[in-house]
Coordinates of C-alpha atoms and ligand atoms in Angstrom, one line a residue:
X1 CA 181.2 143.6 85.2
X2 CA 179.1 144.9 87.5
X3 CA 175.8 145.2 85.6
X4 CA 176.6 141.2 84.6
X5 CA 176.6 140.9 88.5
X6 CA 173.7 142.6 88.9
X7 CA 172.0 140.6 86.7
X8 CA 172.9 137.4 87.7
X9 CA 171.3 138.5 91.2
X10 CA 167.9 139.0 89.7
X11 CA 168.0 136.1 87.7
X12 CA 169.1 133.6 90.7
X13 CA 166.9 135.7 92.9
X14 CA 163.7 134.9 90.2
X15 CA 164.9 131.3 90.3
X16 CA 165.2 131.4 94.1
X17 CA 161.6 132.5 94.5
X18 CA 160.2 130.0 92.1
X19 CA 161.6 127.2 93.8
X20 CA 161.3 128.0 97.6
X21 CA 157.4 128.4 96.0
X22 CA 157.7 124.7 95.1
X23 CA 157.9 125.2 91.4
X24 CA 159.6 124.2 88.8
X25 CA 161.5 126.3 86.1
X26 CA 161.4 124.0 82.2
X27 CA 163.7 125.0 79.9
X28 CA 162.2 127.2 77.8
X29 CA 161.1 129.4 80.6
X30 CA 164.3 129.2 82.4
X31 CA 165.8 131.1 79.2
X32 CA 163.1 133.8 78.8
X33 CA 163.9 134.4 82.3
X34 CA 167.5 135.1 81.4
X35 CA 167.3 137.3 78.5
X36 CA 164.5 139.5 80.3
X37 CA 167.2 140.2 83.1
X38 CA 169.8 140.4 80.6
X39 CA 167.6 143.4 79.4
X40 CA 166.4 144.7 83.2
X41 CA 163.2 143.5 82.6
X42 CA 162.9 141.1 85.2
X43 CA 161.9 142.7 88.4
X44 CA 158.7 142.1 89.8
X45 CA 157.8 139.4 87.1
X46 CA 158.1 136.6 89.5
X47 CA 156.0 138.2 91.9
X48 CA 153.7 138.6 89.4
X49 CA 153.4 134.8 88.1
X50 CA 153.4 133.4 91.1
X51 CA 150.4 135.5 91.9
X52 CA 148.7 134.7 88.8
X53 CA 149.3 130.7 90.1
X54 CA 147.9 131.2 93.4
X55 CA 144.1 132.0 91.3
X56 CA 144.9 128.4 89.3
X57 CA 142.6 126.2 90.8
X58 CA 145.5 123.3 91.2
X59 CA 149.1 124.5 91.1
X60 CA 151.2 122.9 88.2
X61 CA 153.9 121.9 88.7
X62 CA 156.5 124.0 86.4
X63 CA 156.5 127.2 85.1
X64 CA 156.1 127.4 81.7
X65 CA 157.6 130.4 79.1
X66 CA 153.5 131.6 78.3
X67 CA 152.9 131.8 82.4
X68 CA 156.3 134.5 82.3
X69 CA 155.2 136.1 78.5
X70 CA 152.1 136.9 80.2
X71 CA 152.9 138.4 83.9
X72 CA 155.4 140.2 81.8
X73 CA 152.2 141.8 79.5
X74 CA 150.1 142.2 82.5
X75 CA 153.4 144.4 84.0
X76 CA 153.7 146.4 81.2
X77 CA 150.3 147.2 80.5
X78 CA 149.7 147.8 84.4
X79 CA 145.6 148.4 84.2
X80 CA 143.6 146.1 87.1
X81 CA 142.2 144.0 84.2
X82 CA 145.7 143.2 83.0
X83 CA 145.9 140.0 84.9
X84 CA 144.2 138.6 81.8
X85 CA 146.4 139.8 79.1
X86 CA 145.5 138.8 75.1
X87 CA 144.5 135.8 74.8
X88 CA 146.4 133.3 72.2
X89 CA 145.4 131.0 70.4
X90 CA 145.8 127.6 71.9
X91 CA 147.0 124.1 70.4
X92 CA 147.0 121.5 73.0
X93 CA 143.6 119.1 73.1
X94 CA 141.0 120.9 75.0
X95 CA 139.7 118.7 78.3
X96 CA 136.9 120.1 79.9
X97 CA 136.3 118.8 83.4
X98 CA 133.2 120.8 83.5
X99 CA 131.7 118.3 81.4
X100 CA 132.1 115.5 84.1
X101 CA 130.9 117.7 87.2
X102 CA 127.4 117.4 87.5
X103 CA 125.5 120.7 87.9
X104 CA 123.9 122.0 91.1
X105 CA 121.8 124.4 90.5
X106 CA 118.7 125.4 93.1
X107 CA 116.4 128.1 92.0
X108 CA 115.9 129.6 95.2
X109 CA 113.7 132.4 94.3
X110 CA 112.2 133.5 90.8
X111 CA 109.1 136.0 91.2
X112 CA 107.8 134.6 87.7
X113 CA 104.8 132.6 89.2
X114 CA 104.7 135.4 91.9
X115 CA 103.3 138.2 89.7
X116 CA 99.9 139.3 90.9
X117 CA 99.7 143.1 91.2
X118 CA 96.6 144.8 90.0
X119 CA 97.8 148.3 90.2
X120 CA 95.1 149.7 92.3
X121 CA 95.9 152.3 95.0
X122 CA 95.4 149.5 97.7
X123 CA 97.7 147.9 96.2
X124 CA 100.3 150.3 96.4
X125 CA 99.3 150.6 100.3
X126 CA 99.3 146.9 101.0
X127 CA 102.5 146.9 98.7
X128 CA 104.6 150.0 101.1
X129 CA 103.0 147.8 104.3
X130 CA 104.4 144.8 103.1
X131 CA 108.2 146.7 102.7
X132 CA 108.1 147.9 105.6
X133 CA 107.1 145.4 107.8
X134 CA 109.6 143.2 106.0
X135 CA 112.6 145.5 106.5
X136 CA 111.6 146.7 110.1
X137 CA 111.7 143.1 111.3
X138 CA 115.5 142.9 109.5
X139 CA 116.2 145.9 111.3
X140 CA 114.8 144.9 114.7
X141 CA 117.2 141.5 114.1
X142 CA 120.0 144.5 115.2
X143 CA 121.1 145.0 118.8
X144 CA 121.2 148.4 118.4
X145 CA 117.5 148.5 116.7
X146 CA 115.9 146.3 119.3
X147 CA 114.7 149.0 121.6
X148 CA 113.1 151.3 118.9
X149 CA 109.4 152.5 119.8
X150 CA 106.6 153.3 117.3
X151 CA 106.5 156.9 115.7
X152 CA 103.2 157.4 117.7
X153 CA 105.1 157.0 120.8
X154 CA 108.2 158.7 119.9
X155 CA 106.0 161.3 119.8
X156 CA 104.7 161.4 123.2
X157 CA 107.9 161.3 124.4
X158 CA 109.0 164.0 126.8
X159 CA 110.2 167.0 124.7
X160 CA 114.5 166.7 125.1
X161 CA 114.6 162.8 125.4
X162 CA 115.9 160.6 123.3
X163 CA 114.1 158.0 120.9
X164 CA 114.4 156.1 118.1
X165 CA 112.2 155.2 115.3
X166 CA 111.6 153.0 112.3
X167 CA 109.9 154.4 109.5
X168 CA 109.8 154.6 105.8
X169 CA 110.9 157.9 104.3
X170 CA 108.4 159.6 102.6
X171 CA 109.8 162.8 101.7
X172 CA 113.6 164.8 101.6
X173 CA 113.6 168.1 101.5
X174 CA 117.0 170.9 101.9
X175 CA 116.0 174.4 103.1
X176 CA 119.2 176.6 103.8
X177 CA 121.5 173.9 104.0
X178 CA 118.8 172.1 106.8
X179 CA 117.7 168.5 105.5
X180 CA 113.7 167.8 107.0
X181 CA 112.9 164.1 106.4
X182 CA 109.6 162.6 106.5
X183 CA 109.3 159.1 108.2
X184 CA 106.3 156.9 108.4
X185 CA 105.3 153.5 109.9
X186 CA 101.9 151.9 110.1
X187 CA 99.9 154.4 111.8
X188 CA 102.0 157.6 112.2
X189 CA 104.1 159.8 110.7
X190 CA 106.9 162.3 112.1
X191 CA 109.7 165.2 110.8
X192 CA 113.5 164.7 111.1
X193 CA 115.4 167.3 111.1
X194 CA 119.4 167.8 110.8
X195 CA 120.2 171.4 110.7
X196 CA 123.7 172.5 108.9
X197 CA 125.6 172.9 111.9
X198 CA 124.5 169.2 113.0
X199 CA 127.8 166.9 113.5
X200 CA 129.1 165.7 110.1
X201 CA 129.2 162.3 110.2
X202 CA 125.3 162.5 111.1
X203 CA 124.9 165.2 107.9
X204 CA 126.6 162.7 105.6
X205 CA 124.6 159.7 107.1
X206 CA 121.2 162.0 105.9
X207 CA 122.7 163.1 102.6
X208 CA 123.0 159.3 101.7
X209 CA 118.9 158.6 102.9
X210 CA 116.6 157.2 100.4
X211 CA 113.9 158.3 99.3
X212 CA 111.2 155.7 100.3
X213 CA 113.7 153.3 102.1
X214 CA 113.0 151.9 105.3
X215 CA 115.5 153.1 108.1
X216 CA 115.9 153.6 112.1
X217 CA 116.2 156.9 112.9
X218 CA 117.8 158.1 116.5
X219 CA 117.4 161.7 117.7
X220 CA 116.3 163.8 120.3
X221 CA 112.4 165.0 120.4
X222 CA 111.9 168.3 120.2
X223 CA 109.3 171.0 120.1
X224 CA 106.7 171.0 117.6
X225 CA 106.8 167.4 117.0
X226 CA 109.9 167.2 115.7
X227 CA 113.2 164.7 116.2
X228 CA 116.3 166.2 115.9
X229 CA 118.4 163.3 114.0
X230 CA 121.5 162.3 116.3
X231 CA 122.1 158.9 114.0
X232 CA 120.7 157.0 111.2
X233 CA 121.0 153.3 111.2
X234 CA 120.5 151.1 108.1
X235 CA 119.8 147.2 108.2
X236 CA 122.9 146.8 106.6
X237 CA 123.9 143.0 106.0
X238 CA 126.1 141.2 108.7
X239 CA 129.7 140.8 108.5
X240 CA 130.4 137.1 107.8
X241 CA 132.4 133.9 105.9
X242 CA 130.2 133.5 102.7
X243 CA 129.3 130.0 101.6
X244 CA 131.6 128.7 98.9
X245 CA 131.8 125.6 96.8
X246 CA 134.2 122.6 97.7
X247 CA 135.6 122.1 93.8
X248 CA 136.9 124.8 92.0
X249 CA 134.4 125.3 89.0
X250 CA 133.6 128.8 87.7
X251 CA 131.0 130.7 86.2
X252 CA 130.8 133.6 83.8
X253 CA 128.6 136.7 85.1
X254 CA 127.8 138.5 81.9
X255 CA 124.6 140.8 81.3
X256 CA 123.6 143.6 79.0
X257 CA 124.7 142.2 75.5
X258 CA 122.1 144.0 73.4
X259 CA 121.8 141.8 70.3
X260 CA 119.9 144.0 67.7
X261 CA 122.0 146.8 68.9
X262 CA 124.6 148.7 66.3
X263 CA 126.6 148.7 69.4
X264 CA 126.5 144.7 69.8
X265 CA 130.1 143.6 69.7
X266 CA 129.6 140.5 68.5
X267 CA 133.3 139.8 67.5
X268 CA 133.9 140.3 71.4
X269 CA 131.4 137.9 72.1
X270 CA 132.4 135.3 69.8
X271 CA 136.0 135.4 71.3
X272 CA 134.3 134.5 74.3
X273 CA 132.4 131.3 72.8
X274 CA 135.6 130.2 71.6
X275 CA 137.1 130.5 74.4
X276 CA 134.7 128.4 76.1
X277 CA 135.6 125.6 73.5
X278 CA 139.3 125.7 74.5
X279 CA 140.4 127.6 71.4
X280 CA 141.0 131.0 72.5
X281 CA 143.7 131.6 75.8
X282 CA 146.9 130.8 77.1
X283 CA 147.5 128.0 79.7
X284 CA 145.8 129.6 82.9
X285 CA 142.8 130.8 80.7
X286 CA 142.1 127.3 79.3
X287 CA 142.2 126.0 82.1
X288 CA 139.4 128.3 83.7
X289 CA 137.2 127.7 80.3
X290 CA 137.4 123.9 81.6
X291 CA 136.1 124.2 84.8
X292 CA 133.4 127.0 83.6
X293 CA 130.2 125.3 84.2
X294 CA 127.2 127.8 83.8
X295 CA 126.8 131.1 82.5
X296 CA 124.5 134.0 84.3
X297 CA 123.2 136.9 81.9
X298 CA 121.7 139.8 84.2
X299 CA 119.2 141.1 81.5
X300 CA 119.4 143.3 78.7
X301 CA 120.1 140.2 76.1
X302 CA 118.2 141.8 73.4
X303 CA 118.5 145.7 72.4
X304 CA 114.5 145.6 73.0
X305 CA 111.9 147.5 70.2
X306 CA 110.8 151.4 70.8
X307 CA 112.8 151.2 74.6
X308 CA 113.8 154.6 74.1
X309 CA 112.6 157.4 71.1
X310 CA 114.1 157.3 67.8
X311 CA 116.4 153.3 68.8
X312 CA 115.5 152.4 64.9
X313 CA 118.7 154.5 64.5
X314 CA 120.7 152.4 66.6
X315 CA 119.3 149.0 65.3
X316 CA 120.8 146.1 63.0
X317 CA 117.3 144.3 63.8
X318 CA 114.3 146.5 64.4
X319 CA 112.2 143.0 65.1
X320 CA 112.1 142.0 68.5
X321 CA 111.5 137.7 67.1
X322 CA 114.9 138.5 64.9
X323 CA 116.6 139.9 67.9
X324 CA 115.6 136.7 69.9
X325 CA 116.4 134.7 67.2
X326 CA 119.7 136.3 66.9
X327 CA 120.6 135.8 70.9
X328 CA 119.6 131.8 70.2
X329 CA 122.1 131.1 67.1
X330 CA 124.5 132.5 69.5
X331 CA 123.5 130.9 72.7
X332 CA 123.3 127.5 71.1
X333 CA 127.1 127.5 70.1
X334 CA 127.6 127.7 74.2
X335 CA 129.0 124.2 75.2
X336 CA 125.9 121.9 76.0
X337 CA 127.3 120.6 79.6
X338 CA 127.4 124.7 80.6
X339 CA 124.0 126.0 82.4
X340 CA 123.1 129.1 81.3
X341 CA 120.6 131.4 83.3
X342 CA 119.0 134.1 81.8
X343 CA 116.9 136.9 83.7
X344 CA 115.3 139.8 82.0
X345 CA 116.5 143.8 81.7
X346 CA 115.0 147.0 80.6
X347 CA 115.4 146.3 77.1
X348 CA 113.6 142.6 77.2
X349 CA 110.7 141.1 76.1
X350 CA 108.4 140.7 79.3
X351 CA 106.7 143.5 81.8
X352 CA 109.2 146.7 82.8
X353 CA 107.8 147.2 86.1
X354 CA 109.7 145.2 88.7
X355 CA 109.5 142.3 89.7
X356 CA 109.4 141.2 86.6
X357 CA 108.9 137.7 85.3
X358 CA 111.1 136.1 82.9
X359 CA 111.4 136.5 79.4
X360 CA 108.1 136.3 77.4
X361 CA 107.9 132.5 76.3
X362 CA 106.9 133.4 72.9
X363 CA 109.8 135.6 72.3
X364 CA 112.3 133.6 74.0
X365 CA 111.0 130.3 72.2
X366 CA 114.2 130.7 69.8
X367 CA 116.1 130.4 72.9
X368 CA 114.5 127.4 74.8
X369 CA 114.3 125.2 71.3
X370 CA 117.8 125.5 70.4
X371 CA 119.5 124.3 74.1
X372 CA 118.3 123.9 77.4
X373 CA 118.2 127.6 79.1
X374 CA 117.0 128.6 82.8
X375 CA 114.9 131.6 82.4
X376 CA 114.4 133.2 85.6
X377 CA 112.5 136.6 86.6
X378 CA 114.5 139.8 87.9
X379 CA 115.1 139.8 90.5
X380 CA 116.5 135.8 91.2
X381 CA 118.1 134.0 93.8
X382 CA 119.9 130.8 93.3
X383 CA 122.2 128.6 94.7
X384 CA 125.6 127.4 92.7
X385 CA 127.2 124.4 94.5
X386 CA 126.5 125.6 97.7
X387 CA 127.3 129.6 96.9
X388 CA 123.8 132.0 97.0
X389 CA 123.8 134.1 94.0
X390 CA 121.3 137.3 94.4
X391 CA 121.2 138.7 90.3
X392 CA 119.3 141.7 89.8
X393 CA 119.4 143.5 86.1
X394 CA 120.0 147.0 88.3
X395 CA 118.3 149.1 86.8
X396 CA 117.5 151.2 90.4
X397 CA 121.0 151.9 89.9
X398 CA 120.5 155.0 88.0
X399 CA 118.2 156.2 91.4
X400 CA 120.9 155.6 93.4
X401 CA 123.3 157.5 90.8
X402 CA 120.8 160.2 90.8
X403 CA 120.0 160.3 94.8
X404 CA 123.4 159.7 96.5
X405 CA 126.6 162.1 96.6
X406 CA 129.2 159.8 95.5
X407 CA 128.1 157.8 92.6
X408 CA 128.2 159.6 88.9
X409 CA 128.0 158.1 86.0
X410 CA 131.3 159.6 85.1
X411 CA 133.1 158.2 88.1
X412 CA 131.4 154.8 88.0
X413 CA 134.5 152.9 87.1
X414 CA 135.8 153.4 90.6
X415 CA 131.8 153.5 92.3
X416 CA 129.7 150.9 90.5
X417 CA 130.2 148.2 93.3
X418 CA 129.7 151.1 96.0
X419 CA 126.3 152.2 94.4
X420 CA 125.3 148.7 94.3
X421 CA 126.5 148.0 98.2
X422 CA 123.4 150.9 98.9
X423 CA 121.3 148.1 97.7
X424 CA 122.7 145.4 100.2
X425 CA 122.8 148.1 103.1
X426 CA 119.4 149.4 103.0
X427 CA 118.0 145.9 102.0
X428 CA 116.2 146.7 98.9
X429 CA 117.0 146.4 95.6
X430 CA 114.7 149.4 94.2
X431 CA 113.7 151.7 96.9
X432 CA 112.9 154.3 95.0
X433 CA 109.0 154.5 93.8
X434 CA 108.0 157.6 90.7
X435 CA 111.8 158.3 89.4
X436 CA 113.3 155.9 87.1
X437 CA 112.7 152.2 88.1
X438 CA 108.7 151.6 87.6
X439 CA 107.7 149.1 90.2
X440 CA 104.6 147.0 90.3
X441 CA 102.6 146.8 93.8
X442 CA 102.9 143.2 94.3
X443 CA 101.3 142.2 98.0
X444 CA 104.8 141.2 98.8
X445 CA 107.7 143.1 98.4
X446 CA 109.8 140.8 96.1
X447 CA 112.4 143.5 96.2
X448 CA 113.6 143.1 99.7
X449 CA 116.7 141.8 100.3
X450 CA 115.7 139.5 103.0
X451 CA 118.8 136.6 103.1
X452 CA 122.3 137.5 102.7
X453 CA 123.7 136.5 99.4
X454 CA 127.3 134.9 99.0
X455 CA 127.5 137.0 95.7
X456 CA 125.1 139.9 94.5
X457 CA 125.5 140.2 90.4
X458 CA 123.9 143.4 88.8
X459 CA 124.3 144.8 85.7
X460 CA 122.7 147.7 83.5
X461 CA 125.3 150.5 83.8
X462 CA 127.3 148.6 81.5
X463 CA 130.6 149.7 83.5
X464 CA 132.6 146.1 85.2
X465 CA 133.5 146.1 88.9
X466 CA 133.5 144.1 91.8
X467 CA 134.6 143.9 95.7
X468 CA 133.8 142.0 97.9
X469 CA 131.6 144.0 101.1
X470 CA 131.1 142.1 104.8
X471 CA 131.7 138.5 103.0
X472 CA 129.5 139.6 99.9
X473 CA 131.1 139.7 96.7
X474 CA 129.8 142.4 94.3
X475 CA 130.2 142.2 90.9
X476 CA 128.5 144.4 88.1
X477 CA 129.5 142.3 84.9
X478 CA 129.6 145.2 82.3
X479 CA 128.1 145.3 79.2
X480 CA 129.1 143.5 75.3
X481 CA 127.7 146.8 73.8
X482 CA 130.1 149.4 73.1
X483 CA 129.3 153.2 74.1
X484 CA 125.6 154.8 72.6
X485 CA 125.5 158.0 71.6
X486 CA 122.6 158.5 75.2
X487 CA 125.7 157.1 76.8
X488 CA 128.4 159.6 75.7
X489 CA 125.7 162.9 76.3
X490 CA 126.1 161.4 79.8
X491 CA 129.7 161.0 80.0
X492 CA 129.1 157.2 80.7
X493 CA 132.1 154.9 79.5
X494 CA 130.7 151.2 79.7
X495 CA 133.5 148.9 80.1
X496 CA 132.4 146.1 77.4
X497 CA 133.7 142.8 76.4
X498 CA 135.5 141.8 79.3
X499 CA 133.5 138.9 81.2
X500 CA 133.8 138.4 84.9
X501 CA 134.4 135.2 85.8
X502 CA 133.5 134.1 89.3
X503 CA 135.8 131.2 90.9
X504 CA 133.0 129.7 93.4
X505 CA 135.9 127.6 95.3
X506 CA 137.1 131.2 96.1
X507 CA 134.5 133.4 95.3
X508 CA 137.1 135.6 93.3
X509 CA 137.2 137.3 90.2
X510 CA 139.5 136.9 87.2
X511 CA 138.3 139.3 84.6
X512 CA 138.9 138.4 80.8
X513 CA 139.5 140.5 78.4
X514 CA 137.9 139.5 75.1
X515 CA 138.2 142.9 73.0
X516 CA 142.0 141.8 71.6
Ligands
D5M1 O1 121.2 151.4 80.3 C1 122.6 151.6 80.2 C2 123.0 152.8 80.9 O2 122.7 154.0 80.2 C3 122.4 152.9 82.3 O3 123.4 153.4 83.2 C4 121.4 153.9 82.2 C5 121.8 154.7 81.0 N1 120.7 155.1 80.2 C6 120.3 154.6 79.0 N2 119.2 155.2 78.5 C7 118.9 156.1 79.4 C8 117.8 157.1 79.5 N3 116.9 157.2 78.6 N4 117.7 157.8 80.6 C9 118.7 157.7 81.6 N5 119.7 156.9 81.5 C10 119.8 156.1 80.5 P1 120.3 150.4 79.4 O4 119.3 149.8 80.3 O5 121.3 149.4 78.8 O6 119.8 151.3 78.3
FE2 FE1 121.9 147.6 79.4
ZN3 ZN1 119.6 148.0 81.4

């Protein structure tokens, strides 16, 4: 008797919520919710669809049986991508509204026609010149940066005085436990120094310096021409309300598919294309798929030709036109009213050093014949109905892995969007020049972050995560390539097939899972 009581309270405590939520119950759903409290399986399910409603762009207005089935999956299998659930196969008439919303789409940046870099040490001087003046001048916008003095005169400065410094760091070095930086502006150059015993929040501050990144430095000067760090300060990005779109229309953020690859998980992929088409998904997921109107790939579309020794191994197509080819027959089935923007990665046809342009028109000819395609260069800025999209491929990432304390490659599930916030705090999207991320000595630095994107989308280290950082939503979009053998030596497990998809009414993330 007393279990039947308890029962009926969770049942007409479900109902309760549902209602007072301005829902209503059909009847089929009505009876799933019975029999999962006649089996104690109710708790927490309601919470967990009306959540799920409050990402549909327009609430319905009853809740149906596959809304419960699937807050019920996403409780049991309790991972953070489990808001998605397996997606069904679906039998109402698909109605894409996406089809009837015109595209916006404003290329706001694209360093393709910007390429001009000869490679000549002058180059590289007028190239460092060029970052830092750039970055300085975003640092100077700070109040706390605004009375900052040239190295030459920090350097004059009465010994035991404060002052504070921009420069760009030349060198790191650790000497029992004592980290000496090198810092450099236009016309002089100067040693920081924080010894072990210096206060830990400024130690951790100088573990996380980049090599060659442009910072302001405060500290007291001491003998010998030294500054004695008291403080590091970054650029950073501002806190503020990001731009967003008035309708609800989505897009997917995908990168790093690596047709050509053994890896490839073209199943996965497909799932995703179908989806699109309204025949994959339950009734929340269709409903996305008909407001998705364009489609961003980050780089690394093709597996690429001799990118790393022995890749024949790892190859279905060892040509580079066949792998291009292949990425066409597959980007052609992608509905025509979706935009799809493609930048290039490490493993694509066009220059490695970044910036780089887009995709080699010969290669991507496939590509650009078979539906209309925006090929951008890496990095690109763009504007979505209103919302500024920075999309990098990332490949600096792996610097930033191999420079900062508390990014590994094993822990990147829970540190991807962390490494890629370095990028937005120290304004640069590949500081690092000589360690993994060649970069060509254009007379501009294409690679400063100079406006503040509503959403920064990266890719490359094929692991999916996102938050959102001051009013900038992060995302890296995974990978569709499933671990490589390079990939397991380093402990790297890439999160693949599950496509981000960005809501730019809300600038939030449903992820879908498209491995099932
Ligand atoms: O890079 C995918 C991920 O694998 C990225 O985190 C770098 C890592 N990776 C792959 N190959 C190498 C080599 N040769 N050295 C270091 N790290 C590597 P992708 O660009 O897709 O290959
Ligand atoms: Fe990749
Ligand atoms: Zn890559």
């Amino acid at each position: 008797m007393e279990d039947r009581d308890a029962t009926n309270l969770t049942l007409k405590k479900a109902i309760d919520q549902a209602f007072t939520s301005g829902f209503q119950l059909d009847k089929d759903s009505f009876n799933l919710l019975q029999e999962l409290a006649h089996n104690d399986q109710l708790e927490n399910v309601m919470d967990k669809v009306l959540l799920n409603l409050k990402t549909l762009p327009e609430n319905p207005l009853f809740i149906t049986r596959s809304m419960i089935e699937r807050a019920v999956q996403s409780l049991v299998e309790g991972s953070h991508e489990s808001s998605v659930g397996t997606i069904e196969g679906g039998g109402e008439a698909f109605n894409p509204l996406a089809k009837d919303i015109p595209s916006e789409i404003k290329v706001l940046s694209d360093p393709t026609d910007h390429i001009s870099s000869t490679g000549d040490l002058n180059g590289f001087i007028q190239y460092f010149q060029s970052r830092f003046i750039r970055i300085s001048q975003l640092l100077r916008d700070r109040l706390d940066v605004k009375d900052a003095i040239p190295i030459k005169d920090a350097l004059h400065a009465p010994i035991k005085t404060k002052v504070k410094s921009i420069g760009i760091v030349t060198s790191i070095r650790e000497r029992h436990g004592t980290i000496f930086l090198q810092i450099e502006d236009l016309d002089a150059m100067v040693t920081i120094l924080v010894s072990s015993r210096a206060d830990k929040t400024v130690r951790e501050k100088a573990e996380r310096v980049i090599l060659d990144q442009v910072i302001c430095v405060e500290g007291v000067r001491s003998q010998s021409d030294l500054i004695v760090a008291t403080n590091f300060i970054n650029p950073d990005i501002p806190d503020r309300k990001p731009n967003t779109a008035k309708k609800a229309i989505y897009a997917a953020l995908l990168s790093d598919l690596h047709i050509g690859s053994k890896y490839f998980q073209e199943p996965a992929f497909h799932k995703f294309i179908r989806w699109l088409k309204g025949r994959e998904g339950n009734y929340r997921q269709r409903e996305i798929a008909s407001r998705l109107k364009y489609i961003i790939i980050a780089g690394d579309l093709v597996d690429g030709v001799g990118i790393f020794p022995d890749q024949e191994k790892e190859l279905v197509k060892t040509d580079i036109y066949e792998q291009y080819d292949m990425a066409a027959q597959l980007i052609q089935q992608i509905p025509e009213y979706i935009d799809v923007i493609i930048i290039p990665g490490n493993h694509d046809a066009t220059r490695q050093a970044l910036p780089q342009p887009a995709i080699n028109k010969e290669y991507a000819k496939p590509i650009s014949q078979s539906r209309k395609v925006v090929m951008l260069g890496n990095p690109a800025k763009l504007r979505l109905n209103d919302v500024e999209l920075l999309v990098s491929h990332g490949r600096s990432l792996d610097d930033i892995i191999s420079s900062v304390p508390d990014v590994m490659y094993r822990n990147l599930h829970d540190t991807v969007a962390t490494a890629m916030k370095y990028f937005l705090k120290i304004r640069h999207l590949a500081p690092t020049y000589g360690n993994k991320t060649p970069i060509a000595p254009e007379i501009q630095d294409l690679l400063v972050i100079d406006s503040v994107p509503d959403v920064f989308h990266a890719g490359h280290v094929h692991v999916l995560g996102y938050e959102s950082y001051r009013g900038t939503l992060i995302v890296n979009s995974g990978s569709w390539q499933s671990q490589t053998p390079f990939q397991e030596k380093m402990g790297l497990i890439p999160s693949w097939g599950i496509a981000p998809i960005l809501n730019l009414r809300t600038l939030e993330i449903t992820p879908m899972d498209f491995t099932r």
